[in-house]
Coordinates of C-alpha atoms and ligand atoms in Angstrom, one line a residue:
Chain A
X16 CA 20.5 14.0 -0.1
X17 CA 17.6 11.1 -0.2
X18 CA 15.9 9.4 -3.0
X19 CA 12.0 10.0 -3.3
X20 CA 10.3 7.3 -4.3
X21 CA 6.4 7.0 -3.8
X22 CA 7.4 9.9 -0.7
X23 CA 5.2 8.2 1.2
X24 CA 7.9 7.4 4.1
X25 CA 10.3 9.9 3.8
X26 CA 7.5 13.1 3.1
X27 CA 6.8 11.9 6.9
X28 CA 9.5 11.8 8.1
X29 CA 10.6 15.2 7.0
X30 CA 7.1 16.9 8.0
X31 CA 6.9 15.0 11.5
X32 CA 10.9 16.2 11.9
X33 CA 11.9 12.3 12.4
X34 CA 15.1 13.2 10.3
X35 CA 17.0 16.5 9.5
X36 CA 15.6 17.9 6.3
X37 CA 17.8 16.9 3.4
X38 CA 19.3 19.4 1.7
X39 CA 18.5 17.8 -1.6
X40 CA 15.6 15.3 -2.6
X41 CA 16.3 12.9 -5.6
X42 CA 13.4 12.4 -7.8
X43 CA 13.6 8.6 -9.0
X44 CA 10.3 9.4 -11.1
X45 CA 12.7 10.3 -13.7
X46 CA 14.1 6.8 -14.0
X47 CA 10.8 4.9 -12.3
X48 CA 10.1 3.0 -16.1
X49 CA 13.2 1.4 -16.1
X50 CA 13.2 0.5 -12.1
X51 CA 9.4 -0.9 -12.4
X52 CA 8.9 -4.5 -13.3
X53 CA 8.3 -8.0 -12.0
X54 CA 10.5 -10.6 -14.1
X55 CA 10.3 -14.4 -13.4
X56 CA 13.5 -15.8 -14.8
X57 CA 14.3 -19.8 -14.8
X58 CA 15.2 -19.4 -11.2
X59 CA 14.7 -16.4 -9.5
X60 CA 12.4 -13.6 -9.9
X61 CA 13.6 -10.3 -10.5
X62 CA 11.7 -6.9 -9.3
X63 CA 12.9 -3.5 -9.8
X64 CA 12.6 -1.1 -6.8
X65 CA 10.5 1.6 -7.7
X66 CA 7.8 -1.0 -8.5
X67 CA 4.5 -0.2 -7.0
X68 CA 2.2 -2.4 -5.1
X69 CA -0.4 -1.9 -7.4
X70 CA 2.3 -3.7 -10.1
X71 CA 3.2 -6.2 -8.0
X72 CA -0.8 -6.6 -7.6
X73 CA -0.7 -6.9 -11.4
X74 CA 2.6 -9.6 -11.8
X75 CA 2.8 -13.5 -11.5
X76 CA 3.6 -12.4 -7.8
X77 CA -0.1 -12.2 -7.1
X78 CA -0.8 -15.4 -9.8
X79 CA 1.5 -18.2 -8.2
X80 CA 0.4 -20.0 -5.4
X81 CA 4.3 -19.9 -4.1
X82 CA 4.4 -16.2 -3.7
X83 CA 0.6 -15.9 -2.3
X84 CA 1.7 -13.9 0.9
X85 CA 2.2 -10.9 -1.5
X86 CA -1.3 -10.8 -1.8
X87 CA -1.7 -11.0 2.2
X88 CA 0.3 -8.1 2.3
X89 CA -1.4 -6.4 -1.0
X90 CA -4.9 -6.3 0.9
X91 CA -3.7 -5.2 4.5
X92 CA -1.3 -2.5 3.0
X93 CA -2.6 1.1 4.1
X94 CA -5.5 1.9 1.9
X95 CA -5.6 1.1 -2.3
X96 CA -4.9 4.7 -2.9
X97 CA -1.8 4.7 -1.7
X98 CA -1.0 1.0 -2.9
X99 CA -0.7 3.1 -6.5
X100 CA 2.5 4.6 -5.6
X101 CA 3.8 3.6 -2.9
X102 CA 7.4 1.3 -4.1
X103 CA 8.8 -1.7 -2.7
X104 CA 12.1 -0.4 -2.3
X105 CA 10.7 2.0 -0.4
X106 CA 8.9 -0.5 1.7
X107 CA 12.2 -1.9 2.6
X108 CA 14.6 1.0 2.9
X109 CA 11.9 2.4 5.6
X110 CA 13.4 -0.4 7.4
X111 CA 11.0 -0.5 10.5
X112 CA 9.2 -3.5 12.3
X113 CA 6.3 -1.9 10.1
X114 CA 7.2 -2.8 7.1
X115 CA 5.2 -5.7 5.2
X116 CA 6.7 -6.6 2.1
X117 CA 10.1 -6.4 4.7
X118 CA 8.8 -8.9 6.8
X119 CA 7.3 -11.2 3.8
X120 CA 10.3 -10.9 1.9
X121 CA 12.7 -11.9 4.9
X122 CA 11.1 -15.7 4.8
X123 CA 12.0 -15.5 1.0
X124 CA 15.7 -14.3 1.3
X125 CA 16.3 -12.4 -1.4
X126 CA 19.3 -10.5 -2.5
X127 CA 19.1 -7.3 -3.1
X128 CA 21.1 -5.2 -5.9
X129 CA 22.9 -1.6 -5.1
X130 CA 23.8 0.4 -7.4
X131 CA 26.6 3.5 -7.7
X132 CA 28.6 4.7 -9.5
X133 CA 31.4 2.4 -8.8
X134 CA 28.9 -0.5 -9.5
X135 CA 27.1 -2.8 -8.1
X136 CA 27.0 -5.4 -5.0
X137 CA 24.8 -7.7 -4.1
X138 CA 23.6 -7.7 0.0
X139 CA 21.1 -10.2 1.6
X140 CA 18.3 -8.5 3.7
X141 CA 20.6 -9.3 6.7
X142 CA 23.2 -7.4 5.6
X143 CA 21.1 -4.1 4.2
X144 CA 18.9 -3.5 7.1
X145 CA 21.2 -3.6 10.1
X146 CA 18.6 -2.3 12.6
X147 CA 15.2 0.0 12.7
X148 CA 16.0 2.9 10.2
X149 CA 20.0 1.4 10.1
X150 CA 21.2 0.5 7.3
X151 CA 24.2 -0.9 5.2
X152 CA 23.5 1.4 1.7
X153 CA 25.7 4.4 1.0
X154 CA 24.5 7.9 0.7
X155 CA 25.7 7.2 -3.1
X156 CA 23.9 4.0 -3.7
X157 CA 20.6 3.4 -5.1
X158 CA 18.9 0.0 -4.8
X159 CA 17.8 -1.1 -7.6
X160 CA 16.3 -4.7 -7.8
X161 CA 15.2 -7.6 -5.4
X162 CA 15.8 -10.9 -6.7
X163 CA 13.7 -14.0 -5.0
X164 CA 14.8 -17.7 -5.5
X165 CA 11.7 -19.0 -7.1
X166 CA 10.8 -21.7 -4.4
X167 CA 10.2 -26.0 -5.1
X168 CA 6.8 -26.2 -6.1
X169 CA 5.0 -27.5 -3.2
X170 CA 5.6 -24.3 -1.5
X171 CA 3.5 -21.5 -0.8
X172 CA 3.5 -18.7 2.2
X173 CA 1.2 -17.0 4.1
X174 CA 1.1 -13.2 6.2
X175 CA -0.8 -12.0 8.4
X176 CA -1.0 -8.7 9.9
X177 CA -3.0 -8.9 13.4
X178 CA -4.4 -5.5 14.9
X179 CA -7.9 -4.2 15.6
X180 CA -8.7 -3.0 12.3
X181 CA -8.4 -4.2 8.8
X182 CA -6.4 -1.7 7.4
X183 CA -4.7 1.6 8.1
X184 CA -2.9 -0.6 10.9
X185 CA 1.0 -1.0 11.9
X186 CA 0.2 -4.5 13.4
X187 CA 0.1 -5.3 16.9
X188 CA 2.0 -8.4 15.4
X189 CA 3.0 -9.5 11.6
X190 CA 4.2 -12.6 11.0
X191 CA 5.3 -14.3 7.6
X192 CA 6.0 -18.2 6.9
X193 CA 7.4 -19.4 3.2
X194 CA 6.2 -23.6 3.7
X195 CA 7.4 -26.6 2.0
X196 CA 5.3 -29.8 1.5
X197 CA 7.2 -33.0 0.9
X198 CA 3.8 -35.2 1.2
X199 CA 3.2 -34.2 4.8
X200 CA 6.7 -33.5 5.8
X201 CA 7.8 -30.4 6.4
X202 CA 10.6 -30.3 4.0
X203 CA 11.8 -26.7 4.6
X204 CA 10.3 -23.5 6.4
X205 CA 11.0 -20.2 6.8
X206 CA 9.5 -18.2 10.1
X207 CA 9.5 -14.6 10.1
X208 CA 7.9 -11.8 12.8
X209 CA 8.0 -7.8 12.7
X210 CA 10.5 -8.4 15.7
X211 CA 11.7 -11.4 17.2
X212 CA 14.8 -10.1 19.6
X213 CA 15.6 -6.2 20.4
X214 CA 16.1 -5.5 16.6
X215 CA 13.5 -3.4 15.8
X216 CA 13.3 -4.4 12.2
X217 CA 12.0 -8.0 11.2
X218 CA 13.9 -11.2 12.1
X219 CA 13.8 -14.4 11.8
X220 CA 13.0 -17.1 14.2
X221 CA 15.3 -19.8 13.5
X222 CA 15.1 -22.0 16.2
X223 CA 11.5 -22.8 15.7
X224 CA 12.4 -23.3 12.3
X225 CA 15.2 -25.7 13.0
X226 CA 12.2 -27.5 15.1
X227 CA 10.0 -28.3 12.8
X228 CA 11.8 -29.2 9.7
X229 CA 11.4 -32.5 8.5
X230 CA 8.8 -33.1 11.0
X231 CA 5.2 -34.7 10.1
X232 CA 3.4 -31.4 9.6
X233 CA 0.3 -31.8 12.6
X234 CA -1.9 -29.9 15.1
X235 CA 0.6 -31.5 18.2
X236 CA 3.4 -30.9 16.2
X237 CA 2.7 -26.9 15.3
X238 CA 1.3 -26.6 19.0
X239 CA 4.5 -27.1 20.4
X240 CA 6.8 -24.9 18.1
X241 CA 4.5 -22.2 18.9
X242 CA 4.0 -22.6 22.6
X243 CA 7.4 -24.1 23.5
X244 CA 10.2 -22.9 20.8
X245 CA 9.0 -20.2 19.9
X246 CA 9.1 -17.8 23.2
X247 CA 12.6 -18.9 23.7
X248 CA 13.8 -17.2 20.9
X249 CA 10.9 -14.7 21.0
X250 CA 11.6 -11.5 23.0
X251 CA 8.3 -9.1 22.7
X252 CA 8.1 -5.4 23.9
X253 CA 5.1 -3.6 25.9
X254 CA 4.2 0.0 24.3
X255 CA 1.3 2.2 23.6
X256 CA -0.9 -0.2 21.2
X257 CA -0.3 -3.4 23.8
X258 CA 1.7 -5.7 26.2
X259 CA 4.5 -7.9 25.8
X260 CA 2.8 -10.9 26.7
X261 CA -0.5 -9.8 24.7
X262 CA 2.3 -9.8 22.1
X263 CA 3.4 -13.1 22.4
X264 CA 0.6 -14.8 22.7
X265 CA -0.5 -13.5 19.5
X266 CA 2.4 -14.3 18.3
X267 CA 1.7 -17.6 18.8
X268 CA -1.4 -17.6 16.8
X269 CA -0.2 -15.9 13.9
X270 CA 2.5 -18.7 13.8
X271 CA 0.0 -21.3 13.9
X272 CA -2.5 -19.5 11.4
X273 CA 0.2 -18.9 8.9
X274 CA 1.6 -22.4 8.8
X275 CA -1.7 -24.1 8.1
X276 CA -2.9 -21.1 6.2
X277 CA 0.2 -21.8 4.4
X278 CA -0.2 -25.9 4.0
X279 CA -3.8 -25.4 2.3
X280 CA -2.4 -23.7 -0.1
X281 CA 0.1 -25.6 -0.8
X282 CA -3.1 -28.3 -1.3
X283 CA -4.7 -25.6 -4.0
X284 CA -7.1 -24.7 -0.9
X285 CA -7.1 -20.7 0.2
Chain B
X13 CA 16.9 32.6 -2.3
X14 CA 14.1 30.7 -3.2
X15 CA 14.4 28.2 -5.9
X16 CA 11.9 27.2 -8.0
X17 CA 11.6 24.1 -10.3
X18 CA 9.1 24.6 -13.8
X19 CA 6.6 21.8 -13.7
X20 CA 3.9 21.3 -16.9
X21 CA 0.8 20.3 -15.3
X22 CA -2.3 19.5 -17.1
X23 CA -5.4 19.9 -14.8
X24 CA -8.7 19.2 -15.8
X25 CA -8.0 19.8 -19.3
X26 CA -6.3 22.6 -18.9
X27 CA -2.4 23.2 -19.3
X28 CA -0.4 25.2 -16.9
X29 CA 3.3 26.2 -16.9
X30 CA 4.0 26.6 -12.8
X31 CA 7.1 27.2 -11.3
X32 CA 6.9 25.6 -8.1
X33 CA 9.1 25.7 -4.7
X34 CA 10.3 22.2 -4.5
X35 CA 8.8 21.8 -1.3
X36 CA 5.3 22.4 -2.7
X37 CA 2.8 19.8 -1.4
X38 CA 0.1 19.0 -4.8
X39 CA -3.0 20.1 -2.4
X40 CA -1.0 23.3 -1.8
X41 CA -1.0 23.8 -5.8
X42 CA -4.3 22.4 -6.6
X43 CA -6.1 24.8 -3.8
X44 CA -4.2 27.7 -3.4
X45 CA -2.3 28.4 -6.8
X46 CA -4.9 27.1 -9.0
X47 CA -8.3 27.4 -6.3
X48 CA -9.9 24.1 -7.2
X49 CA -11.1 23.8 -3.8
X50 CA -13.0 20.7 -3.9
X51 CA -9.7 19.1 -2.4
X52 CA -9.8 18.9 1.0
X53 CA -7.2 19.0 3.7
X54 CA -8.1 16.7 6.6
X55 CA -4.9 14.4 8.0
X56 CA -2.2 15.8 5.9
X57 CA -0.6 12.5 6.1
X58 CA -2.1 9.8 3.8
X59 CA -4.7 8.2 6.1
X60 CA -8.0 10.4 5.7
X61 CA -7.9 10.4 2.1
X62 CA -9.7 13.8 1.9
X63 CA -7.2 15.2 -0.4
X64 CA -7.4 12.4 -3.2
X65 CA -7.2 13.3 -6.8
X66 CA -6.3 11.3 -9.9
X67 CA -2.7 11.3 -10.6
X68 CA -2.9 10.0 -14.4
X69 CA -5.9 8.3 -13.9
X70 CA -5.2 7.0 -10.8
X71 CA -5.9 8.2 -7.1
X72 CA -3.0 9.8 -5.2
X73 CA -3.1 11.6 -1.9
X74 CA -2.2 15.1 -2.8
X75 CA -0.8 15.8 0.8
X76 CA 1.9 13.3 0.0
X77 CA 3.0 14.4 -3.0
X78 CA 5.3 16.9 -4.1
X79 CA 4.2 19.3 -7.2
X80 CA 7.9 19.4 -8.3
X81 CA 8.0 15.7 -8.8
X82 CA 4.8 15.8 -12.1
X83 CA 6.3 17.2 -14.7
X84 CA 4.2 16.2 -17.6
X85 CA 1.2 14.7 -15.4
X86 CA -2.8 14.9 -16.0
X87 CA -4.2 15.4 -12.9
X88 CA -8.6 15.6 -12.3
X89 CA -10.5 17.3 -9.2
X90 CA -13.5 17.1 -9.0
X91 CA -14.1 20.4 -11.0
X92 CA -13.0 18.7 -14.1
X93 CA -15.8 15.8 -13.9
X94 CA -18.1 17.8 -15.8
X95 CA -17.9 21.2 -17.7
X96 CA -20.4 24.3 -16.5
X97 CA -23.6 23.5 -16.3
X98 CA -23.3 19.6 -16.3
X99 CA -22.7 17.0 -14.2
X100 CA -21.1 14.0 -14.6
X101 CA -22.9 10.5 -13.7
X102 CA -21.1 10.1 -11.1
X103 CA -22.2 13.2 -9.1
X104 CA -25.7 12.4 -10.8
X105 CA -25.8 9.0 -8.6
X106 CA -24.3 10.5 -5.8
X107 CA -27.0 13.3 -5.5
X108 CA -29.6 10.8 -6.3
X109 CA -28.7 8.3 -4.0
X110 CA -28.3 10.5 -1.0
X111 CA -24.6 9.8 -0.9
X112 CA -23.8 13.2 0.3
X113 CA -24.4 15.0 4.1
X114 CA -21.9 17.1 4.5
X115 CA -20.0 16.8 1.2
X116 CA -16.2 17.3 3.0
X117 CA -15.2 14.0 1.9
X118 CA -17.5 13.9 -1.3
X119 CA -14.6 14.7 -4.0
X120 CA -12.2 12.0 -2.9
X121 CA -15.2 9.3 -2.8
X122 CA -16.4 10.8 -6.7
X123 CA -13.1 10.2 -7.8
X124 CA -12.2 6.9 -6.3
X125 CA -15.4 6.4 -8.3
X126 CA -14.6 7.2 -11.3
X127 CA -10.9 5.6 -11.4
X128 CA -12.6 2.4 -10.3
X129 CA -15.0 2.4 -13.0
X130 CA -12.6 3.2 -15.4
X131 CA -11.3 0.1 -15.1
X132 CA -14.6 -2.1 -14.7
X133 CA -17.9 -0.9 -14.8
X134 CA -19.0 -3.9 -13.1
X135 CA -17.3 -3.8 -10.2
X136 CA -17.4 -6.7 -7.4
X137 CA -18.6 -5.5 -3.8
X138 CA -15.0 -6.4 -2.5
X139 CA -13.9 -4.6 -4.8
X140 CA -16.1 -1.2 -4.4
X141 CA -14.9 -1.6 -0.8
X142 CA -11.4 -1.8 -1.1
X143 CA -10.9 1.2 -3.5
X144 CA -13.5 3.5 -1.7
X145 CA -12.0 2.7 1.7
X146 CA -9.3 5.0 0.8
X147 CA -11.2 7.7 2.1
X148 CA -13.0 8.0 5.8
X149 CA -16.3 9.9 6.0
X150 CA -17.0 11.2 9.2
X151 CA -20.6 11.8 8.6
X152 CA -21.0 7.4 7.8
X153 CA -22.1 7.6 4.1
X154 CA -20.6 4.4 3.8
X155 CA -24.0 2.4 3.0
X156 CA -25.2 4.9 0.3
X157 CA -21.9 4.4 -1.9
X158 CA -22.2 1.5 -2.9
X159 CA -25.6 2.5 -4.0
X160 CA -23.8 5.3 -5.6
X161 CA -20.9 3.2 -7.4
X162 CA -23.5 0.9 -8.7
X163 CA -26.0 3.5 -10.1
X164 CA -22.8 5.4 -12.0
X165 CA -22.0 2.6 -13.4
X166 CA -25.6 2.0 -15.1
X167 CA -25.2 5.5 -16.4
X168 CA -22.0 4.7 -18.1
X169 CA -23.0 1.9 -19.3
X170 CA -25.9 3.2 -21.3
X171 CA -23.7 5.6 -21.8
X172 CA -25.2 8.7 -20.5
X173 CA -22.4 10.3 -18.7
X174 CA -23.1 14.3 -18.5
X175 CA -26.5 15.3 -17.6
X176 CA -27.9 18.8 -17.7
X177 CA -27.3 20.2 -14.0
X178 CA -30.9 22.4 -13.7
X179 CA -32.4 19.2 -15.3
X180 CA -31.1 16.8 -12.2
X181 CA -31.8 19.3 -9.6
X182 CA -35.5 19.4 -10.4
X183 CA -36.0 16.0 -10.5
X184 CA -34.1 15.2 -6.8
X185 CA -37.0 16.8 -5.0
X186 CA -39.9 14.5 -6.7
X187 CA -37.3 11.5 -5.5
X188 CA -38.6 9.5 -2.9
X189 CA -37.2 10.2 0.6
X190 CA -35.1 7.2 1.8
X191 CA -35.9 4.1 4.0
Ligands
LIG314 C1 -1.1 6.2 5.9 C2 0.0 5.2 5.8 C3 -0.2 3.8 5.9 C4 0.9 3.0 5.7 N1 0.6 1.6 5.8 C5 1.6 0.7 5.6 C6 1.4 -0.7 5.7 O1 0.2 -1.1 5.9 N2 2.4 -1.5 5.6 C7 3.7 -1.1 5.4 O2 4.5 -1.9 5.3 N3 3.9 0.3 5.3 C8 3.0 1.2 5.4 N4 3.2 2.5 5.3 C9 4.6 3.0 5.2 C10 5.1 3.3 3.7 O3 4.0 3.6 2.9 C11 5.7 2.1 3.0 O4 6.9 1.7 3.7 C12 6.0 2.3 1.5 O5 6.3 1.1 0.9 C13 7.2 3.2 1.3 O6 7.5 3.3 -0.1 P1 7.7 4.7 -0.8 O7 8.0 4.4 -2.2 O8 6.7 5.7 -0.5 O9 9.1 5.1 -0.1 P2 9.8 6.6 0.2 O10 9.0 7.3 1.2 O11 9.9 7.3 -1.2 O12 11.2 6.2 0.6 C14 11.4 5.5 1.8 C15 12.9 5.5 2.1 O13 13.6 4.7 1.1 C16 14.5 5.5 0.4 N5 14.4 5.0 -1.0 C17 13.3 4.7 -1.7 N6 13.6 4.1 -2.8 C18 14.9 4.0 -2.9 C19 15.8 3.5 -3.9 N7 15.4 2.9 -5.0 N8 17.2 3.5 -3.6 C20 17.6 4.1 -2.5 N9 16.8 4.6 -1.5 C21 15.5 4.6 -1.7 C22 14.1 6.9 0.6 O14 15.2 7.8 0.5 C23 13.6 6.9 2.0 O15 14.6 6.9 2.9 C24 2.2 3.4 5.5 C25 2.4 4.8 5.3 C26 1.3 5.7 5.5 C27 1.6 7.2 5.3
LIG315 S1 -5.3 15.0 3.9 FE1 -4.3 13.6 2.6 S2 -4.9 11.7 3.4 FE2 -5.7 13.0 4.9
LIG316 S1 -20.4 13.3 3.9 FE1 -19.6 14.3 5.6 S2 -17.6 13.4 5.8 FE2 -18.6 12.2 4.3

C-alpha cells in the first residue's frame, strides 16, 4: 500500500518499474482540505502535507523575506503545471538528492508530524529520511504536517538550483543557506547541498558552518569557507550529467552565491 | 477479476458516470473512452506537457493522473472551449496570430491560456512565460504566443469571447502574411 498524493513521484515510479507495484494505492485527495494549509503561529509555521506548491506560492511563505528560498525553489520547480498539484510531503517523502523543498527545508530544520493510528510522533528531517528513497515512516503512517521555527528577523535564505536549463532540471548541484545578520556578523547559518557525503539525499555541511559563524560576513571570509572548508567535508560523485570535480567547483559557487544572495536580502535588496 | 471504481466526471459540460480500472491514466479516459482527441500523448511522464487539461480550472498533466482519483471533478479539453460552430477567443488569436504549425502541442498551449487568463487578463510577460512553459513545442511557436495570450486577452476584455467559426475563417486569408 502507498499514499497518492499529487502521483507525480510515485505514478513514475510504478510506470518506470523503480518499485514493485503496490497492491493498493491510498487516495489522500479524500482528506487533501484538511492536509492543505500554510499557518504562521507565534513561533513556528505550520504546513500540512498535501499542500501544493502552487499554495505555498500563495502563503506568507512566498511574502516574508525569512522564508524567500521557497520562492527559489517555487520558479525552478518542474514546470507551473505541475507546481498545481504536486505536494510538499510528497516532495520530501520522494526522498532523493532531487528534491528542492527537501534540500531548502533541511537549512530550516523542521519537525515533521506522523500520524497512525496509534498517534503521532514528531521526527526531525534527520531522522525521517535515512538515505535516498530510505526512510524512517511506517507503512501505517501518514505525514501529516511540517512545522518551521519561524527564524530572528534579520534572516532570510536563498536556493539555487544550478544546471544547463532553467527548468525541467534535476540540478547538476542545489544548494540552500538559511543566513542570520547581527549587523555584519554572521550570527547563525545554516548550509545545505543535494549531497554532501555518500548519502544520496541532502545533508548538511556543518563544518563550514561551524567556520563561519560569528565571523565578519566578507568576500575573504566567504572565499575561504568555500574553497578551503567546504571540500573537506564535501565528497561529490561523477555520473552521466557531470564530473566530481565539475561538481565541486560548482559547489563552491552556489555557496558563495547563496550566502550573499542571502545577505541582500536580509538588507531588503533581491 | 477486474475491479473497477465509479468516478462522476464532468467534462466540458457534460456529466458522465464512468466506472474506471483504478489504474486508468485521465489521457487514457479523455481519448479513448470519451474520444476528445485534442489531448495529446507525447512524454507520458509530466515533462512535454502535450497532455495538459484543466483539472478544476487548473492545468494538470493527464498522463500523471489517475481517473479513479476525480470523483466529482470539472475537467475542459479543448473541445469544450467553444460549442459547434464557434470558437473561443482564444483559438480566434491563436489562428490569427499564426500561433499554430503543426497544431500537436496547440491544445495544451490554448488551455494554459485560458487558465492563465482566468486569473488576470493582464498578464505580465514573466508571467505568460512561466505558465506557457509547461508545454514544449517542437515546431518553435514560442514567439507567436505571446502574441497570442496578449490578443485573447483584448477579446475578453471587450468581452467578445465566441466568434462565429465560418465568420473567422474568411477573414484569416485577407490577414496580412507575417514579418
Ligand atoms: C517532469 C517532472 C519534473 C520534476 N521536477 C522536480 C523539481 O524541479 N524539483 C523537485 O524537487 N522535484 C521534481 N520532481 C519530482 C516530484 O514532482 C516532486 O518530488 C513532488 O513534490 C512530489 O510530490 P507528489 O505530491 O506528486 O508526491 P507523490 O508522487 O504523490 O508521492 C511521493 C511519495 O511520497 C509518499 N507520500 C506522499 N504524501 C504522503 C503523505 N502525506 N504521507 C505519507 N506518504 C506520502 C507517496 O506514497 C510516495 O512514496 C519532478 C517530477 C517530474 C515528473
Ligand atoms: S504526455 Fe504528459 S507531459 Fe508529456
Ligand atoms: S505547433 Fe507543432 S509542436 Fe507546437
Amino acid at each position: 500500500m502507498k499514499p497518492l498524493a499529487g502521483g507525480t513521484e510515485l505514478l513514475l515510479l510504478i510506470r518506470d518499474k523503480k518499485i514493485p507495484t503496490p497492491k493498493y494505492l491510498l487516495d489522500l485527495n479524500a482528506i487533501r482540505k484538511e492536509l492543505s494549509y500554510v499557518k504562521l503561529e507565534e513561533d513556528k509555521v505550520r504546513i500540512g502535507a498535501a499542500t501544493t506548491l502552487y499554495e505555498l506560492s500563495q502563503s506568507i511563505l512566498h511574502k516574508d523575506k525569512r522564508y524567500a528560498g521557497f520562492v527559489d525553489v517555487f520558479y525552478g520547480f518542474a514546470t507551473m503545471a505541475m507546481r498545481f498539484y504536486a505536494t510538499i510531503g510528497g516532495n520530501i517523502l520522494s526522498a532523493t538528492q532531487y528534491n528542492d523543498y527537501l534540500t531548502l527545508l533541511t537549512v530550516y530544520e523542521p519537525e515533521l508530524v506522523l500520524v497512525s493510528k496509534e498517534g503521532e510522533r514528531r521526527l526531525t528531517l534527520e531522522q525521517l529520511v535515512l538515505d535516498k528513497r530510505k526512510l524512517a515512516i511506517k507503512p501505517d503512517e501518514l505525514l501529516k504536517e511540517i512545522i518551521i521555527p519561524v527564524p530572528p528577523e534579520n534572516t532570510s535564505s536563498s536556493f539555487m538550483k544550478f544546471d544547463r536549463r532553467r527548468i525541467l532540471i534535476a540540478g547538476v548541484v542545489t544548494g540552500a543557506v538559511l543566513l542570520t545578520l547581527n549587523d555584519n556578523v554572521i550570527e547563525d547559518v545554516k548550509i545545505s547541498f543535494d549531497m554532501i557525503r555518500e548519502k544520496r539525499v541532502p545533508g548538511r555541511a556543518k563544518k563550514t558552518e561551524e567556520f563561519l559563524r560569528g565571523k565578519e560576513l566578507s568576500e575573504e571570509v566567504v572565499e575561504e569557507a568555500a574553497e578551503k572548508i567546504l571540500p573537506s567535508e564535501m565528497e561529490r560523485v561523477s555520473d552521466w550529467w557531470t564530473t566530481a570535480e565539475y561538481r565541486l567547483d560548482m559547489s563552491k559557487v552556489v555557496l558563495k552565491r547563496n550566502i550573499f544572495r542571502a545577505a541582500r536580502r536580509i538588507r531588503g535588496g533581491k | 477479476m477486474v475491479e473497477t471504481i465509479r468516478v462522476n466526471l464532468k467534462v466540458n459540460g457534460k456529466q458522465y458516470v464512468l466506472d474506471i480500472p483504478p489504474d486508468e491514466r485521465l489521457i487514457d479516459t479523455l481519448r479513448y473512452r470519451l474520444g476528445f482527441t485534442s489531448v495529446k500523448e507525447g512524454c507520458g511522464r509530466g515533462e512535454c506537457g502535450s497532455c495538459i487539461v484543466l483539472v478544476n480550472g487548473l492545468p494538470r498533466h493527464s498522463c500523471l493522473t489517475l481517473t479513479a482519483t476525480l470523483d466529482g471533478a470539472e475537467i475542459l479539453t479543448v473541445e469544450g472551449l467553444a460549442p459547434e460552430g464557434k470558437l473561443h477567443a482564444i483559438q480566434v488569436a491563436f489562428l490569427e496570430t499564426r500561433g499554430v504549425q503543426c497544431g500537436f502541442c496547440t491544445p495544451a498551449f490554448m488551455l494554459l491560456t485560458k487558465a492563465l487568463l482566468d486569473k488576470t487578463l493582464d498578464p505580465s510577460d514573466e508571467e505568460i512565460k512561466q505558465w506557457l512553459a509547461s508545454a514544449i513545442c517542437r515546431c518553435g511557436s514560442y514567439h507567436y504566443y505571446f502574441k497570442a495570450v496578449r490578443k485573447a486577452a483584448e477579446y475578453l476584455k471587450k468581452g467578445k469571447i465566441l466568434f462565429d467559426e465560418k465568420e473567422v475563417r474568411k477573414n484569416l486569408y485577407k490577414l496580412p502574411l507575417l514579418r
